[in-house]
Amino acid sequence: MSVSKLFHSFLFLLFTGLTLLVYVELTQQLTEKADQRLSDFQSYMNLPRTWPSDGPQLYSQIESQAKLQFFQFIHSTDSSANLTKGELNFVSDHPLSPLFKQELPDTRTLEDGRLQLKLATDDLTLNAVTQFQQACALIWAIYLTITVVFILLMMKNKRTIIYASSYVNDLSSHKYNALESSKLKAEFKPLASALENCRSELKKRDEEFAKEHERLNKAAFEDQITGFATRTRFTQKLESLSAEGKSQIGLMALIKASELGIINDSLGRSAGDEYLAKIANCIRHSMTKYPNSDCYRISTADFAVFIPGLVIKDGLPFVENLKAQFDEYQQTINNESIAHTGLVPYEHDSEPGKLLSQGDTAVSIAQTLGPNCFYLHEKGKNDDLYGDTKWKESIGDLINRRAIKFYQQAILPCRKDAKIYNELFSRFYNSEGKFLPTATVIAMAERHDMVVDLDKLIVITTLKMLIENPALTGSYGINISSSSIMQETFIAWLKALLVKQRHIAARLVFEVNESGMQTNLVASYKFVQTIHSVGAKVSVEHFGMGFTSFKFFKQVRPDFIKLDGTYSNNIDTDTNNQFFVKMIINIARRLNIQVISTSVERQEEKFVLEKLLVDGLQGYYVAEPQALQNKAIS
């Protein structure tokens, strides 16, 4: 909610409250006056005297002392002496009178009959209504005045902000016009000074970048890891399809290295670079029969290949050969898959955006088919959402079938008093038993709002596995999405489930990504407290990547923090990493939080981390992930 709307809401609530206070005060005053009137009348009636036995005479005598709303006298024996006059339930014509309604009844037994009456209160009510109207007029006149003044001030500030925003946009477009300081006065003077400094600095850097651009222009068009052309060349290729007038056809293959993130996290960046280089070699080997083809690395984990002169059916041998290359490479490393391929046809007038969308769709479908699979997106299939739909169906299917398997990786404790756990990695498979890329499954589940159901599947399957397999001892860490822990319904479901299995809950450690938890510290704190209330623990993974990490774990107080793998990488020679890790350990120790180093891949790294007194070590040098074979998840 904007400041303007928030202020208006606050102002409206404030003056509404003042109106209610005035109403309450007037109501109290009216009640006091009415009670006093009734008390005075009752005092008059209680004086010892002989009352007339005739109704009209009695009415005249009483009415001379008090104005009556209703009068009724019923003689004990003589009905001719009876008298009823006035209205029992008087209704005023004024619309606000019901707010100040007062009833002053008096019923008593006289010597000759029974008397029932109500004192008139219309004068008191009218007076209260008048005072209330006057007070409301004053209150809401003040409200309108403040509102109008505030709106005028906000309009003035808005014009200033619009000018500053426009100026910033001009700077981003490399337009260095002089700043009109007269439009940034008073409290905006610091902004004017900052914009002027920014303009001068950007102009200076722009000139430096222009010179540097000339020097790097040639090197920028070749990827150093794969030797393929870069995305810039790929973009030029796409533009040429619509720019050239001559007729041309061909195939475009998009290849996604779906395991890059896992390899980088578990084995380090160098292993990830080697993985990409091997994929590039597989692509080259498959293209030996297509000498006129072009290869590109278009993003961190994506490749593109253009093969001119072929129609879609002619591309089948290429993708089959490429899958065979990936399958062969997969045999040499411990990975679920290597890459997935989508093949689409193009023509000289193909729209670049549509062509890329079709390629992405083909890759998405290929990922649902199993390791290293490919998919041919034939011409005429223009439903670009088909890939997403396929993923939604696949994720729904694996949730219904509970198609999940676990791998475990041990964490080596470095201190005798350190209580460490084994981490469980979730792996999902399709109806044919082929593994799907985990990162893509989770990303697609988040896109289709199915990640909560996926996390529930992971938790339920873990509990079932531990209950049905008593041979599995110790604690186990399971990864759940940070978006799930932000949802109160999921936390309530998780708590209700773990309360019934407290003996198993005490063996669970829920691992959540730090960056996701930092987006909402309040929700993260509530999640940690809920998990602790049922005896389970929380571990924050990829810790140390955010600027607010220290403040974060001081407020949230998890049980474990798992340092991002970049801290372990070459820590034996990187003194900066050693300094940061030591600082994190010292602070965590004071807060009774255990520190685990991840991506430990060399003996030298292990020795240095042990000297720094980390609580646990995880990585391929310590232990590789192992498949869990048991009746609960097989």
Tab-separated table of N, CA, C and O in Angstrom, residues 30 182 296 407 529:
chain	number	residue	atom	x	y	z
A	30	LEU	N	-26.403	12.300	27.744
A	30	LEU	CA	-27.848	12.131	27.597
A	30	LEU	C	-28.391	11.162	28.636
A	30	LEU	O	-29.449	11.393	29.244
A	182	SER	N	16.215	23.642	-10.101
A	182	SER	CA	15.063	24.373	-9.584
A	182	SER	C	13.860	23.469	-9.347
A	182	SER	O	12.949	23.804	-8.605
A	296	TYR	N	26.233	-22.633	-30.927
A	296	TYR	CA	26.263	-21.465	-30.062
A	296	TYR	C	26.043	-21.908	-28.612
A	296	TYR	O	25.313	-22.857	-28.343
A	407	TYR	N	18.263	-40.381	-2.470
A	407	TYR	CA	19.684	-40.650	-2.337
A	407	TYR	C	20.134	-39.983	-1.042
A	407	TYR	O	19.618	-38.936	-0.664
A	529	GLN	N	10.294	-21.715	14.595
A	529	GLN	CA	9.681	-21.952	15.900
A	529	GLN	C	8.704	-23.126	15.856
A	529	GLN	O	8.642	-23.932	16.794
